[in-house]
Amino acid sequence: MEDLTEAELRSLAGARSFERGLGYVDAVSGIEIGDDWIRASVHGTERYEAELTLGGRRGPTGRCDCPYGQEGNFCKHLVALGLTVLAQEADLPRQRESARNRARGLDAWLSGLSRDELLSAVREEIAEDRQLRRRLELRAASAQGDLAGIRSRIRELLDIGPYAQYGHVEYADARAYADQAGQVVSAVRSLSASGRAADAMTLAREAIGLLAGQFDSVDDSDGWLGQVGADLADAHHDACRAARPDPEELAHWLVTHALDDAADLTDIDPLDYEDLLGEGGMAALRRYAVDAWQAHRTGWAEKDLVQRLAKSGRDVDTVIAVHAADLAPSGHTHLLIARELDAASRSDEALEWAERGIRDVDDLTTVDTALVDYLADRHAREDRLPAAAALRRDHFAARRTLLAYRRLRAAARAVDRWQTERAAALDLLRADAEQRTAHGAPVLVDVLLDDGDGAAAWRAAGDFGAYDHQWLALADQSRATRPSDALAVYQRLAAPLTRQVGNDVYEQLVSLLLSIRDCHRHLESPDEFAAYVTELRSALKRKRNLMRLMDEHGL
């Protein structure tokens, strides 16, 4: 076991999984040992099967059927198994040899049985083990070419009845049902391997449909049934690769499946079959997808499928047709079309769609801002600066926000009209503020602050009001020039914080105290600040973390 150490386990699992694995060592049972592998069950909230492979070129590896292990991670259950193996390291050679002897003994016993004795032993096991019986029945039907028999066994395997209470498979039974359903995958693959790929393909499709019909009745929180669905999809793809079905028929099934609820179970992507479909099949695939979309133009799945297939074939006109059939009133769809046309080097058409998007919007307050940005940027790049400024002006007039103001400022400066545009924009904002609209005064204060016009911002805040964060920004911006005004703001904001607790509150309060100290420095009134702090410390002395923080900042 020179290739497995505690340090190796920690490296493979990471510190967190390793530490958690320490608590599962006593949960390891049923250890089986082979020449280069060790398996065991690990019991926690569920029973999981873990397997370590030793002596490989890459060093120790492991797999576990817990959700974390299924993602390819070296989980806590593998750590627990590894630590158990290390604890039994001295006895490992004996256990390994004992396992070999048992295997040889079983093989020798089976080899020594007569045909009738062997059949009797198998029949006894079948009578005791229903799962074994079903697996062997499936193998028998496959060997005999009994398609009806295989189909019947598959239906039995996918029946939730034996596991369901009140028509639903609970979480505790989902794993067992998924294990049974997984036998269908083996049956499909066995058919393919025996040269009957066409039958395997047909049964895979039927099984996918049956399993999808049961999916909503199973608590698949751990994803076991989803994995069976993915495995069935892989088995279907492999069967198609071997059977080489008619491309037209395959295309029709792929589109039908992609638009069916079963698609959520298997996640089959029709584009993965491109090499099997060929040019004719891909053309049929797109045709069937377009037909489905035309029959249900508002269906999300139909639209998505048509667009993906069209893009794969560089069929921009079809992509545009799908978008154009369901134009969003915000102009967002016009923007998507413009971007598709740009990608196809059809920039003139892209511009037309973007401009149409602005025209089609009934109210610019609802327009997609990204469409405005796209069109304004196009105007600017193509030296239509007045048009860009006009668009930004109209958008700001409809949506008076700080962002729209900034965009207008940049566009107006580019045509040397900012002073005129600014005056008009501020008139609009002042009118909003006077009418006490929801965002009138705050936006006015924000844009004046953003312009660096502190004096006007103070006046607006005083006349129309402002939020606390805006008052704080005003005070921070003008501490040196208006220390008295700033001081009043800081003291007002500090007052409620003195009645609250918590380290975040203390940090805010100390920040305000530092600003208050700076104001007093500008006012040349350090004694007033000293008295203020002394009174504050006396009142808040029980708040030890605050006192410590004030000490750190010399307050």
PDB file of C-alpha atoms in Angstrom, residues 158 181 184-185 188-189 203-204 207-208 211 227-237 265-266 268:
ATOM      1  CA  LEU A 158     -39.884   0.973 -15.703  1.00  0.00           C
ATOM      2  CA  ALA A 181     -34.560   1.259 -14.501  1.00  0.00           C
ATOM      3  CA  VAL A 184     -32.988  -1.113 -19.462  1.00  0.00           C
ATOM      4  CA  VAL A 185     -29.833   0.665 -20.597  1.00  0.00           C
ATOM      5  CA  VAL A 188     -30.468  -1.728 -25.149  1.00  0.00           C
ATOM      6  CA  ARG A 189     -26.697  -1.893 -25.318  1.00  0.00           C
ATOM      7  CA  LEU A 203     -36.524   0.208 -27.777  1.00  0.00           C
ATOM      8  CA  ALA A 204     -34.355   3.065 -26.546  1.00  0.00           C
ATOM      9  CA  ALA A 207     -37.926   3.434 -22.980  1.00  0.00           C
ATOM     10  CA  ILE A 208     -37.192   7.157 -23.043  1.00  0.00           C
ATOM     11  CA  LEU A 211     -39.307   6.817 -18.288  1.00  0.00           C
ATOM     12  CA  GLN A 227     -28.590   9.741 -14.991  1.00  0.00           C
ATOM     13  CA  VAL A 228     -30.552   6.770 -16.343  1.00  0.00           C
ATOM     14  CA  GLY A 229     -32.180   9.153 -18.828  1.00  0.00           C
ATOM     15  CA  ALA A 230     -28.779  10.455 -19.917  1.00  0.00           C
ATOM     16  CA  ASP A 231     -27.481   6.877 -20.262  1.00  0.00           C
ATOM     17  CA  LEU A 232     -30.492   5.960 -22.399  1.00  0.00           C
ATOM     18  CA  ALA A 233     -29.760   8.955 -24.611  1.00  0.00           C
ATOM     19  CA  ASP A 234     -26.169   7.766 -25.055  1.00  0.00           C
ATOM     20  CA  ALA A 235     -27.370   4.225 -25.815  1.00  0.00           C
ATOM     21  CA  HIS A 236     -29.783   5.607 -28.426  1.00  0.00           C
ATOM     22  CA  HIS A 237     -27.023   7.623 -30.068  1.00  0.00           C
ATOM     23  CA  LEU A 265     -34.987  13.897 -19.061  1.00  0.00           C
ATOM     24  CA  THR A 266     -32.443  13.054 -21.752  1.00  0.00           C
ATOM     25  CA  ILE A 268     -30.668  15.056 -26.405  1.00  0.00           C
TER      26      ILE A 268
END
